[in-house]
PDB file of C-alpha atoms in Angstrom:
ATOM      1  CA  MET A   1     -11.035 -10.009  -2.945  1.00 97.00           C
ATOM      2  CA  LEU A   2      -8.221 -10.770  -0.211  1.00 98.00           C
ATOM      3  CA  ALA A   3      -9.247 -12.499   3.327  1.00 98.00           C
ATOM      4  CA  VAL A   4      -6.978 -12.803   5.910  1.00 98.00           C
ATOM      5  CA  GLU A   5      -7.749 -15.586   8.826  1.00 98.00           C
ATOM      6  CA  GLY A   6      -6.104 -16.481  11.926  1.00 97.00           C
ATOM      7  CA  LEU A   7      -2.835 -14.635  10.116  1.00 97.00           C
ATOM      8  CA  SER A   8       0.239 -15.358  12.532  1.00 97.00           C
ATOM      9  CA  ALA A   9       3.701 -14.105  12.319  1.00 96.00           C
ATOM     10  CA  ALA A  10       6.762 -13.597  14.101  1.00 95.00           C
ATOM     11  CA  TYR A  11      10.334 -12.476  13.683  1.00 93.00           C
ATOM     12  CA  GLY A  12      12.994 -15.141  15.635  1.00 92.00           C
ATOM     13  CA  LYS A  13      10.586 -16.133  18.820  1.00 89.00           C
ATOM     14  CA  ILE A  14       9.307 -12.616  18.798  1.00 92.00           C
ATOM     15  CA  GLU A  15       5.632 -13.043  17.889  1.00 92.00           C
ATOM     16  CA  ALA A  16       4.535 -10.156  15.737  1.00 95.00           C
ATOM     17  CA  LEU A  17       1.178 -10.899  14.631  1.00 96.00           C
ATOM     18  CA  HIS A  18      -1.354 -13.076  17.306  1.00 95.00           C
ATOM     19  CA  GLY A  19      -4.587 -14.430  14.948  1.00 95.00           C
ATOM     20  CA  VAL A  20      -5.090 -11.456  12.733  1.00 97.00           C
ATOM     21  CA  SER A  21      -7.849 -11.484  10.473  1.00 97.00           C
ATOM     22  CA  PHE A  22     -10.091  -9.015   7.999  1.00 98.00           C
ATOM     23  CA  THR A  23     -10.755  -8.170   4.445  1.00 98.00           C
ATOM     24  CA  VAL A  24     -11.207  -6.355   1.471  1.00 98.00           C
ATOM     25  CA  GLU A  25     -13.997  -6.616  -0.500  1.00 97.00           C
ATOM     26  CA  GLU A  26     -13.082  -4.900  -4.619  1.00 96.00           C
ATOM     27  CA  GLY A  27     -12.758  -1.374  -4.936  1.00 95.00           C
ATOM     28  CA  GLU A  28     -12.352  -0.775  -1.475  1.00 97.00           C
ATOM     29  CA  ILE A  29     -10.197   1.566   0.173  1.00 98.00           C
ATOM     30  CA  VAL A  30      -9.460  -0.696   3.448  1.00 98.00           C
ATOM     31  CA  THR A  31      -6.668   0.961   6.576  1.00 97.00           C
ATOM     32  CA  LEU A  32      -5.040  -0.542   9.221  1.00 97.00           C
ATOM     33  CA  ILE A  33      -4.337   2.097  11.980  1.00 94.00           C
ATOM     34  CA  GLY A  34      -1.670   0.972  15.101  1.00 91.00           C
ATOM     35  CA  ALA A  35       0.841   2.053  16.912  1.00 87.00           C
ATOM     36  CA  ASN A  36       4.102   1.906  15.832  1.00 86.00           C
ATOM     37  CA  GLY A  37       4.880  -1.851  16.233  1.00 88.00           C
ATOM     38  CA  ALA A  38       1.302  -3.225  16.290  1.00 91.00           C
ATOM     39  CA  GLY A  39       2.527  -5.318  13.185  1.00 94.00           C
ATOM     40  CA  LYS A  40       1.011  -3.154  10.535  1.00 95.00           C
ATOM     41  CA  SER A  41       3.869  -3.150   7.742  1.00 95.00           C
ATOM     42  CA  THR A  42       4.222  -7.378   8.808  1.00 96.00           C
ATOM     43  CA  ILE A  43       0.653  -7.997   7.229  1.00 97.00           C
ATOM     44  CA  LEU A  44       1.622  -5.926   4.189  1.00 97.00           C
ATOM     45  CA  ARG A  45       5.024  -8.181   4.377  1.00 96.00           C
ATOM     46  CA  THR A  46       3.250 -11.556   4.779  1.00 97.00           C
ATOM     47  CA  VAL A  47       0.348 -10.554   2.207  1.00 98.00           C
ATOM     48  CA  SER A  48       2.773 -10.096  -0.301  1.00 97.00           C
ATOM     49  CA  GLY A  49       5.276 -13.447   0.177  1.00 96.00           C
ATOM     50  CA  LEU A  50       8.076 -11.044   1.409  1.00 96.00           C
ATOM     51  CA  LYS A  51       7.615 -13.342   4.767  1.00 96.00           C
ATOM     52  CA  ARG A  52       6.492 -16.334   6.277  1.00 95.00           C
ATOM     53  CA  PRO A  53       2.779 -16.982   8.332  1.00 96.00           C
ATOM     54  CA  ARG A  54       3.510 -18.885  11.169  1.00 95.00           C
ATOM     55  CA  GLY A  55       0.158 -19.647  11.223  1.00 96.00           C
ATOM     56  CA  GLY A  56      -3.358 -19.087   9.616  1.00 97.00           C
ATOM     57  CA  THR A  57      -4.438 -18.297   6.131  1.00 97.00           C
ATOM     58  CA  ILE A  58      -4.830 -15.703   3.179  1.00 98.00           C
ATOM     59  CA  SER A  59      -6.776 -16.027   0.156  1.00 98.00           C
ATOM     60  CA  PHE A  60      -6.528 -13.748  -3.212  1.00 98.00           C
ATOM     61  CA  LEU A  61     -10.192 -14.098  -5.353  1.00 97.00           C
ATOM     62  CA  GLY A  62     -10.657 -16.866  -3.723  1.00 95.00           C
ATOM     63  CA  GLU A  63      -7.148 -18.645  -4.202  1.00 97.00           C
ATOM     64  CA  LYS A  64      -4.612 -19.225  -1.312  1.00 97.00           C
ATOM     65  CA  ILE A  65      -1.788 -17.745  -1.085  1.00 97.00           C
ATOM     66  CA  GLN A  66      -0.106 -17.961   2.099  1.00 96.00           C
ATOM     67  CA  GLY A  67       3.421 -18.924   2.401  1.00 93.00           C
ATOM     68  CA  ALA A  68       4.044 -18.132  -1.470  1.00 96.00           C
ATOM     69  CA  PRO A  69       6.840 -16.514  -2.842  1.00 95.00           C
ATOM     70  CA  ALA A  70       6.529 -12.635  -3.610  1.00 95.00           C
ATOM     71  CA  HIS A  71       7.283 -13.224  -7.102  1.00 94.00           C
ATOM     72  CA  VAL A  72       4.401 -15.608  -7.333  1.00 96.00           C
ATOM     73  CA  VAL A  73       2.145 -13.277  -4.930  1.00 97.00           C
ATOM     74  CA  THR A  74       2.973  -9.876  -7.595  1.00 95.00           C
ATOM     75  CA  SER A  75       1.999 -12.222 -10.872  1.00 93.00           C
ATOM     76  CA  LYS A  76      -1.473 -12.628  -9.228  1.00 95.00           C
ATOM     77  CA  GLY A  77      -2.557  -8.822  -8.989  1.00 95.00           C
ATOM     78  CA  ILE A  78      -0.886  -7.997  -5.627  1.00 97.00           C
ATOM     79  CA  ILE A  79       1.782  -4.922  -5.735  1.00 97.00           C
ATOM     80  CA  HIS A  80       3.124  -3.571  -2.832  1.00 96.00           C
ATOM     81  CA  VAL A  81       4.398  -0.052  -2.220  1.00 95.00           C
ATOM     82  CA  PRO A  82       7.215  -0.610   0.886  1.00 92.00           C
ATOM     83  CA  GLU A  83       7.715   1.860   3.392  1.00 90.00           C
ATOM     84  CA  GLY A  84      10.774   3.818   2.762  1.00 84.00           C
ATOM     85  CA  ARG A  85       9.969   3.915  -0.871  1.00 86.00           C
ATOM     86  CA  ARG A  86      12.490   1.427  -2.363  1.00 91.00           C
ATOM     87  CA  ILE A  87      13.219   3.265  -5.857  1.00 94.00           C
ATOM     88  CA  PHE A  88      16.037   2.245  -7.550  1.00 93.00           C
ATOM     89  CA  PRO A  89      18.430   4.865  -6.644  1.00 94.00           C
ATOM     90  CA  GLN A  90      20.949   4.925  -9.871  1.00 96.00           C
ATOM     91  CA  MET A  91      18.356   4.396 -12.267  1.00 97.00           C
ATOM     92  CA  THR A  92      16.125   7.052 -13.690  1.00 97.00           C
ATOM     93  CA  VAL A  93      12.550   7.907 -13.410  1.00 97.00           C
ATOM     94  CA  LEU A  94      12.061   6.132 -16.948  1.00 96.00           C
ATOM     95  CA  GLU A  95      13.390   2.759 -15.729  1.00 96.00           C
ATOM     96  CA  ASN A  96      12.348   2.371 -12.636  1.00 95.00           C
ATOM     97  CA  LEU A  97       8.911   2.825 -14.391  1.00 96.00           C
ATOM     98  CA  GLU A  98      10.150  -0.371 -16.652  1.00 94.00           C
ATOM     99  CA  MET A  99      11.003  -2.267 -14.083  1.00 94.00           C
ATOM    100  CA  GLY A 100       7.495  -2.057 -12.545  1.00 92.00           C
ATOM    101  CA  GLY A 101       5.983  -2.939 -15.650  1.00 89.00           C
ATOM    102  CA  PHE A 102       8.667  -5.938 -16.611  1.00 86.00           C
ATOM    103  CA  LEU A 103       5.701  -8.604 -16.413  1.00 82.00           C
ATOM    104  CA  VAL A 104       3.048  -6.421 -18.748  1.00 84.00           C
ATOM    105  CA  LYS A 105       4.284  -7.953 -21.896  1.00 82.00           C
ATOM    106  CA  ASP A 106       1.317  -6.359 -24.152  1.00 84.00           C
ATOM    107  CA  LYS A 107       3.010  -3.034 -25.345  1.00 85.00           C
ATOM    108  CA  ALA A 108      -0.136  -1.108 -25.511  1.00 89.00           C
ATOM    109  CA  VAL A 109      -0.894  -2.052 -22.249  1.00 87.00           C
ATOM    110  CA  ALA A 110       2.354  -0.761 -21.047  1.00 85.00           C
ATOM    111  CA  GLU A 111       2.481   2.790 -22.797  1.00 89.00           C
ATOM    112  CA  ALA A 112      -1.092   2.762 -21.499  1.00 90.00           C
ATOM    113  CA  SER A 113       0.145   2.442 -17.830  1.00 91.00           C
ATOM    114  CA  PHE A 114       2.966   5.383 -18.831  1.00 93.00           C
ATOM    115  CA  ASP A 115       0.277   7.653 -19.545  1.00 93.00           C
ATOM    116  CA  ARG A 116      -1.908   6.848 -16.398  1.00 92.00           C
ATOM    117  CA  VAL A 117       1.352   7.157 -14.614  1.00 95.00           C
ATOM    118  CA  PHE A 118       1.863  10.751 -15.895  1.00 95.00           C
ATOM    119  CA  GLY A 119      -1.385  11.880 -16.056  1.00 94.00           C
ATOM    120  CA  LEU A 120      -1.112  11.581 -12.079  1.00 93.00           C
ATOM    121  CA  PHE A 121       2.053  12.564 -11.893  1.00 94.00           C
ATOM    122  CA  PRO A 122       3.334  15.207 -14.351  1.00 94.00           C
ATOM    123  CA  ARG A 123       6.568  15.537 -12.501  1.00 93.00           C
ATOM    124  CA  LEU A 124       7.721  12.149 -13.552  1.00 95.00           C
ATOM    125  CA  LYS A 125       7.267  13.145 -16.657  1.00 95.00           C
ATOM    126  CA  GLU A 126       9.037  16.507 -16.604  1.00 95.00           C
ATOM    127  CA  ARG A 127      12.054  14.023 -14.823  1.00 95.00           C
ATOM    128  CA  VAL A 128      11.503  10.931 -17.082  1.00 95.00           C
ATOM    129  CA  GLY A 129      15.491  11.070 -17.543  1.00 96.00           C
ATOM    130  CA  GLN A 130      16.943  12.167 -14.289  1.00 96.00           C
ATOM    131  CA  LYS A 131      18.058   9.316 -11.407  1.00 97.00           C
ATOM    132  CA  GLY A 132      15.692   8.002  -8.756  1.00 95.00           C
ATOM    133  CA  GLY A 133      18.155   9.360  -6.257  1.00 94.00           C
ATOM    134  CA  THR A 134      18.195  12.939  -6.899  1.00 95.00           C
ATOM    135  CA  LEU A 135      14.462  13.047  -6.702  1.00 94.00           C
ATOM    136  CA  SER A 136      13.263  14.750  -2.964  1.00 93.00           C
ATOM    137  CA  GLY A 137      11.028  12.878  -1.258  1.00 92.00           C
ATOM    138  CA  GLY A 138       7.729  13.260  -2.249  1.00 91.00           C
ATOM    139  CA  GLU A 139       8.695  12.816  -6.397  1.00 94.00           C
ATOM    140  CA  GLN A 140      10.037   9.459  -5.072  1.00 95.00           C
ATOM    141  CA  GLN A 141       6.836   8.091  -3.150  1.00 94.00           C
ATOM    142  CA  MET A 142       5.351   9.492  -6.740  1.00 94.00           C
ATOM    143  CA  LEU A 143       8.046   7.594  -8.720  1.00 96.00           C
ATOM    144  CA  ALA A 144       7.323   4.230  -5.758  1.00 96.00           C
ATOM    145  CA  ILE A 145       3.518   4.321  -6.549  1.00 96.00           C
ATOM    146  CA  GLY A 146       3.964   4.723 -10.282  1.00 96.00           C
ATOM    147  CA  ARG A 147       6.192   2.046 -10.667  1.00 96.00           C
ATOM    148  CA  ALA A 148       4.059   0.073  -8.641  1.00 96.00           C
ATOM    149  CA  LEU A 149       0.871   1.333 -11.069  1.00 96.00           C
ATOM    150  CA  MET A 150       3.122  -0.320 -14.176  1.00 95.00           C
ATOM    151  CA  ALA A 151       2.391  -3.466 -12.560  1.00 93.00           C
ATOM    152  CA  GLN A 152      -1.318  -3.635 -13.265  1.00 92.00           C
ATOM    153  CA  PRO A 153      -2.419  -4.502 -10.126  1.00 95.00           C
ATOM    154  CA  LYS A 154      -5.324  -5.612  -8.718  1.00 96.00           C
ATOM    155  CA  LEU A 155      -4.816  -4.834  -4.969  1.00 98.00           C
ATOM    156  CA  LEU A 156      -2.403  -1.802  -4.507  1.00 98.00           C
ATOM    157  CA  MET A 157      -1.006  -1.740  -0.749  1.00 98.00           C
ATOM    158  CA  LEU A 158       0.717   0.940   0.274  1.00 97.00           C
ATOM    159  CA  ASP A 159       2.690   1.294   3.556  1.00 95.00           C
ATOM    160  CA  GLU A 160       2.961   4.390   4.905  1.00 93.00           C
ATOM    161  CA  PRO A 161       3.134   6.726   2.184  1.00 93.00           C
ATOM    162  CA  SER A 162       2.841   9.810   3.883  1.00 90.00           C
ATOM    163  CA  MET A 163       6.181   9.422   5.733  1.00 89.00           C
ATOM    164  CA  GLY A 164       8.415  11.873   5.914  1.00 86.00           C
ATOM    165  CA  LEU A 165       7.035  14.177   3.511  1.00 88.00           C
ATOM    166  CA  ALA A 166       5.937  17.934   3.960  1.00 89.00           C
ATOM    167  CA  PRO A 167       1.729  18.646   4.300  1.00 90.00           C
ATOM    168  CA  VAL A 168       1.447  20.292   0.935  1.00 90.00           C
ATOM    169  CA  ILE A 169       2.973  16.897  -0.733  1.00 90.00           C
ATOM    170  CA  VAL A 170       0.729  14.480   1.430  1.00 92.00           C
ATOM    171  CA  GLU A 171      -1.982  16.237   0.775  1.00 91.00           C
ATOM    172  CA  THR A 172      -1.149  15.353  -3.146  1.00 90.00           C
ATOM    173  CA  ILE A 173      -0.165  11.430  -2.387  1.00 92.00           C
ATOM    174  CA  PHE A 174      -3.821  11.419  -0.972  1.00 93.00           C
ATOM    175  CA  GLU A 175      -5.587  12.744  -3.691  1.00 93.00           C
ATOM    176  CA  THR A 176      -4.031  10.125  -5.654  1.00 93.00           C
ATOM    177  CA  ILE A 177      -5.038   7.602  -3.549  1.00 94.00           C
ATOM    178  CA  ALA A 178      -8.893   8.775  -3.058  1.00 94.00           C
ATOM    179  CA  GLU A 179      -8.439   8.955  -7.531  1.00 93.00           C
ATOM    180  CA  LEU A 180      -6.958   5.438  -8.077  1.00 94.00           C
ATOM    181  CA  SER A 181      -9.944   4.328  -5.933  1.00 94.00           C
ATOM    182  CA  ARG A 182     -12.233   6.056  -8.311  1.00 93.00           C
ATOM    183  CA  GLN A 183     -10.291   4.260 -11.229  1.00 91.00           C
ATOM    184  CA  ARG A 184     -11.546   1.024  -9.264  1.00 92.00           C
ATOM    185  CA  ILE A 185      -8.188  -0.059  -8.425  1.00 95.00           C
ATOM    186  CA  THR A 186      -8.087  -1.658  -4.796  1.00 98.00           C
ATOM    187  CA  ILE A 187      -6.343  -0.364  -1.830  1.00 98.00           C
ATOM    188  CA  LEU A 188      -4.873  -1.747   1.204  1.00 98.00           C
ATOM    189  CA  LEU A 189      -3.301   1.157   2.852  1.00 98.00           C
ATOM    190  CA  VAL A 190      -1.201   1.471   6.034  1.00 96.00           C
ATOM    191  CA  GLU A 191      -1.023   4.536   7.256  1.00 91.00           C
ATOM    192  CA  GLN A 192       0.466   6.710  10.383  1.00 86.00           C
ATOM    193  CA  ASN A 193      -1.832   9.852   9.781  1.00 88.00           C
ATOM    194  CA  ALA A 194      -4.948   7.902  11.272  1.00 90.00           C
ATOM    195  CA  ASN A 195      -7.145  10.841  10.932  1.00 91.00           C
ATOM    196  CA  LEU A 196      -6.364  11.132   6.904  1.00 92.00           C
ATOM    197  CA  ALA A 197      -6.535   7.478   5.902  1.00 94.00           C
ATOM    198  CA  LEU A 198      -9.872   7.387   7.851  1.00 95.00           C
ATOM    199  CA  SER A 199     -11.251   9.990   5.861  1.00 94.00           C
ATOM    200  CA  ILE A 200     -10.768   8.547   3.062  1.00 95.00           C
ATOM    201  CA  ALA A 201     -11.303   4.830   3.891  1.00 97.00           C
ATOM    202  CA  ASP A 202     -14.305   2.533   3.459  1.00 97.00           C
ATOM    203  CA  ARG A 203     -13.005   0.341   6.302  1.00 97.00           C
ATOM    204  CA  GLY A 204     -10.682   0.400   9.030  1.00 97.00           C
ATOM    205  CA  TYR A 205      -9.199  -2.266  11.190  1.00 96.00           C
ATOM    206  CA  VAL A 206      -7.410  -0.799  14.469  1.00 95.00           C
ATOM    207  CA  LEU A 207      -4.125  -3.389  15.558  1.00 94.00           C
ATOM    208  CA  GLU A 208      -2.427  -2.967  18.698  1.00 92.00           C
ATOM    209  CA  THR A 209       0.372  -5.743  19.551  1.00 91.00           C
ATOM    210  CA  GLY A 210      -0.561  -8.087  16.728  1.00 94.00           C
ATOM    211  CA  HIS A 211      -4.335  -7.960  17.285  1.00 94.00           C
ATOM    212  CA  VAL A 212      -6.819  -6.617  15.864  1.00 95.00           C
ATOM    213  CA  LYS A 213      -8.773  -4.339  18.429  1.00 93.00           C
ATOM    214  CA  LEU A 214     -11.495  -2.280  16.777  1.00 93.00           C
ATOM    215  CA  SER A 215     -12.964  -2.283  12.890  1.00 96.00           C
ATOM    216  CA  GLY A 216     -15.491  -0.308  11.207  1.00 96.00           C
ATOM    217  CA  THR A 217     -16.501   1.905   8.323  1.00 96.00           C
ATOM    218  CA  GLY A 218     -13.485   4.917   8.349  1.00 95.00           C
ATOM    219  CA  GLU A 219     -16.684   7.372   9.607  1.00 95.00           C
ATOM    220  CA  GLN A 220     -17.295   4.957  12.310  1.00 95.00           C
ATOM    221  CA  LEU A 221     -13.743   4.966  13.577  1.00 95.00           C
ATOM    222  CA  LEU A 222     -13.301   8.438  13.649  1.00 93.00           C
ATOM    223  CA  ALA A 223     -16.246   8.694  15.307  1.00 92.00           C
ATOM    224  CA  SER A 224     -14.827   6.306  17.836  1.00 91.00           C
ATOM    225  CA  GLU A 225     -13.707   7.882  21.408  1.00 88.00           C
ATOM    226  CA  ASP A 226     -11.045   5.047  21.759  1.00 86.00           C
ATOM    227  CA  VAL A 227      -9.554   5.802  18.716  1.00 88.00           C
ATOM    228  CA  ARG A 228      -9.949   9.832  18.950  1.00 85.00           C
ATOM    229  CA  LYS A 229      -8.065   9.673  22.052  1.00 81.00           C
ATOM    230  CA  ALA A 230      -5.829   6.717  21.221  1.00 77.00           C
ATOM    231  CA  TYR A 231      -4.517   7.463  17.529  1.00 75.00           C
ATOM    232  CA  LEU A 232      -5.966  11.396  16.685  1.00 70.00           C
ATOM    233  CA  GLY A 233      -4.674  13.031  19.617  1.00 62.00           C
ATOM    234  CA  GLU A 234      -7.625  14.162  21.805  1.00 61.00           C
ATOM    235  CA  GLY A 235      -8.009  14.085  24.792  1.00 51.00           C
TER     236      GLY A 235
END
């Protein structure tokens, strides 16, 4: 579904990505792990069109999309839930969800999307008229994912969905990610909690200072001594 080859990106003179290559097959959960500053979020921003690449190619369903603006990438079915959630704080839960579905013109599809979101996150239905900025951190993360689902994603990209959340909420979020995978949504996941991410991922890539250092199945990377020492806190 997604093929990234030789991707390079920079912030001014500082190069953040150095020829990164990876693939995501339809129906997979693929996770990117690595230390802060490894380039994980930059990859998602470049794929989604928020940042222009310096070099390399990005192919989605066989079509080259590198350098395309974000609204064009979104219209093709790549939906990005950014780090920090970025909901509309002055809009209600309902209005945030409606904004997520603004490209969906079929009323029946939109109504089915609301049912899907409220089925996954009953708490959002309870707070449908509440302003997004008054929700708890966990509820805001649910809303950010729900808003993305309203857009009928073919590829859902999640950037640090567990950041700053209580453990019980993190568990709920990851259960939801696993459920979305069972519903055949393809997921590219950036996550600071490497143990959790690899435990649900089909495959993973370990990034280090803008390079892919290791790759393998989730099980293989969980069993890797290098990964366990560097990212899972084991001596």
